Short mmCIF file of C-alpha atoms in Angstrom, two decimals:
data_model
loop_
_atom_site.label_atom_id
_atom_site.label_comp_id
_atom_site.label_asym_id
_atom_site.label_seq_id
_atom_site.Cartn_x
_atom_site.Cartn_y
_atom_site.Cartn_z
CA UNK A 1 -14.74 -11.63 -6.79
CA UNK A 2 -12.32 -8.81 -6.68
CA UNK A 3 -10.56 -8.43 -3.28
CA UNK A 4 -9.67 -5.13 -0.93
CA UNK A 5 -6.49 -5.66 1.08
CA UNK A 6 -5.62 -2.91 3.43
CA UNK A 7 -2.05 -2.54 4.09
CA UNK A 8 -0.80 -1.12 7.57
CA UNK A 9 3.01 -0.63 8.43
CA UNK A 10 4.84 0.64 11.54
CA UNK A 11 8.59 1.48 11.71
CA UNK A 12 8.97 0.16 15.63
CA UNK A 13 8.00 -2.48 16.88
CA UNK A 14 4.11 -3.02 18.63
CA UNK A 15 5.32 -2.17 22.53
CA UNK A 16 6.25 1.29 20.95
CA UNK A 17 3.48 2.11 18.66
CA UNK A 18 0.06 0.85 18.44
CA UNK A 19 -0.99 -0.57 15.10
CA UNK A 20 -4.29 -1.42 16.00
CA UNK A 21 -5.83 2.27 15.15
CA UNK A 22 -4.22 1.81 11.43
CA UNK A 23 -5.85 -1.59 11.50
CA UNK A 24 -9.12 -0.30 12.57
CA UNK A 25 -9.31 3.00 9.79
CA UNK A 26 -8.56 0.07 7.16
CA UNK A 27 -11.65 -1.92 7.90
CA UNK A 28 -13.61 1.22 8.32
CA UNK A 29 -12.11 2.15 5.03
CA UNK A 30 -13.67 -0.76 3.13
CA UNK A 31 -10.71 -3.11 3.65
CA UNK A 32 -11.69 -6.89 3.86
CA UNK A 33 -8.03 -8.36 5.01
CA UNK A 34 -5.38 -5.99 6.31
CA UNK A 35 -1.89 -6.55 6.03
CA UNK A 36 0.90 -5.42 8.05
CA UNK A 37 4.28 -5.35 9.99
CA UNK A 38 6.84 -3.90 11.69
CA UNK A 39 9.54 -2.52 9.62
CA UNK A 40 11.71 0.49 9.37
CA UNK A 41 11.15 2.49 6.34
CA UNK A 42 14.57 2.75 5.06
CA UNK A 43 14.39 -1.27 4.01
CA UNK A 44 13.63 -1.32 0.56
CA UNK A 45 10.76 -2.99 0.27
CA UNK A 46 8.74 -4.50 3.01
CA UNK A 47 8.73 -8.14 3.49
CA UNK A 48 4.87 -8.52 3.89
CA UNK A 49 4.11 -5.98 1.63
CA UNK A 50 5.61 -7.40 -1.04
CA UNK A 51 3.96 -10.72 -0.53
CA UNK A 52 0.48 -8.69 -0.40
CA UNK A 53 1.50 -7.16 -3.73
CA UNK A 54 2.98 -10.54 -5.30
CA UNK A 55 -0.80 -11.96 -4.63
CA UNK A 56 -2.83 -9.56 -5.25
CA UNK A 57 -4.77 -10.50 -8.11
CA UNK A 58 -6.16 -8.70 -11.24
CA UNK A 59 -8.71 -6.58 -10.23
CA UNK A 60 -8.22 -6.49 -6.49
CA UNK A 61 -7.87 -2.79 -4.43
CA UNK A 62 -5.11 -2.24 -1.80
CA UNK A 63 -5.40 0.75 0.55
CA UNK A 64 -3.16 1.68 3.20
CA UNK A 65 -3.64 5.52 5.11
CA UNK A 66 -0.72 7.22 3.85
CA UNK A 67 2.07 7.35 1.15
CA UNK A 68 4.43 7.40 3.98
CA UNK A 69 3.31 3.42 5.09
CA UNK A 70 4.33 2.35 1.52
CA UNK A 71 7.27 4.14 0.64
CA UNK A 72 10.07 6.27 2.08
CA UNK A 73 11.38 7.48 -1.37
CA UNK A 74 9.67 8.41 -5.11
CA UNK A 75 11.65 5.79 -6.68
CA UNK A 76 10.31 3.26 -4.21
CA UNK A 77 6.44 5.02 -4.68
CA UNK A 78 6.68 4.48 -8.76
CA UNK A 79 8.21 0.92 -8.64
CA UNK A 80 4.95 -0.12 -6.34
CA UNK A 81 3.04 2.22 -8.73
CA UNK A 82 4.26 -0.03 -12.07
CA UNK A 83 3.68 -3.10 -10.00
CA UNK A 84 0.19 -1.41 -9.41
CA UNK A 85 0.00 -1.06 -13.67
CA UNK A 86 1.68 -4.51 -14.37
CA UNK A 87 -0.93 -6.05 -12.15
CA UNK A 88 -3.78 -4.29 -12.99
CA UNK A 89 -4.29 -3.24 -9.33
CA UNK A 90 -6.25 -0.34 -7.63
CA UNK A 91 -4.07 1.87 -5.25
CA UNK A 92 -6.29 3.92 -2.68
CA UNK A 93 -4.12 6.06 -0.43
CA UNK A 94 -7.52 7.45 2.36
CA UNK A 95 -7.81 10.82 1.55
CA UNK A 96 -5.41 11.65 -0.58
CA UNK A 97 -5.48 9.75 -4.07
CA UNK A 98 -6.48 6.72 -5.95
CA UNK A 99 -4.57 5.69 -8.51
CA UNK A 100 -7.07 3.24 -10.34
CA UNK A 101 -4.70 0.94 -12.81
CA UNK A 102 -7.31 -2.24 -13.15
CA UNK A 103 -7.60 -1.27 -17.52
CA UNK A 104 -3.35 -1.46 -17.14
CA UNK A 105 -3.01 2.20 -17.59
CA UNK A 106 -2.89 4.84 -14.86
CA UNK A 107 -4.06 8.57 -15.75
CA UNK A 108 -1.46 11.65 -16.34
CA UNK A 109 -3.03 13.24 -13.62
CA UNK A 110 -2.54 10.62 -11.09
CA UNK A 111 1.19 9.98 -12.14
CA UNK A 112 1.69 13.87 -11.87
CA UNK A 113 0.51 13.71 -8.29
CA UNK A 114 2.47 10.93 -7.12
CA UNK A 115 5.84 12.59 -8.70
CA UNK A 116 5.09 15.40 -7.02
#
């Protein structure tokens, strides 16, 4: 059985800001395990976030609120994106875009968004 992870990130640390209502939207979202940390976005990848996406398995969904709690840069946004592909993933940013790669192809409409 396919799996949705959500995936939750904050760039201070949890006395400054309160991860919880990220946490919350997730499960309300559809997400069955969220994953998240602490991290300022300027790292280039995210410790637990590239754990989540080194699991993730064929098939599985991970959604996380916005483009801004995965990536601080396009470069960064299209190397999880061909991750996404390689993996045969579904990416659902709430409200904003999914970017459905499970057959191992992603549609020229998505990839135009997400350059944009």
């Amino acid at each position: 059985m396919n799996k949705i992870y959500g995936y939750a990130r904050c760039s201070t640390n949890e006395d400054k800001q309160d991860i919880q209502r990220q946490i919350r939207e997730l499960k309300a979202a559809g997400a069955q395990e969220v994953i998240f940390e602490f991290e300022h976005g300027n790292a280039l990848i995210k410790q637990n976030l590239r754990m989540l996406l080194d699991n993730a398995v064929e098939g599985d969904t991970i959604i996380t609120l916005e483009v801004s709690r995965l990536s601080r840069s396009t470069q960064q946004l299209c190397e999880i994106i061909d991750t996404i592909k390689r993996k045969k993933l579904c990416l659902v940013i709430v409200g904003s875009i999914s970017v459905d790669c499970r057959s191992g192809n992603i549609d020229p409409m998505s990839q135009a968004f997400i350059q944009m």
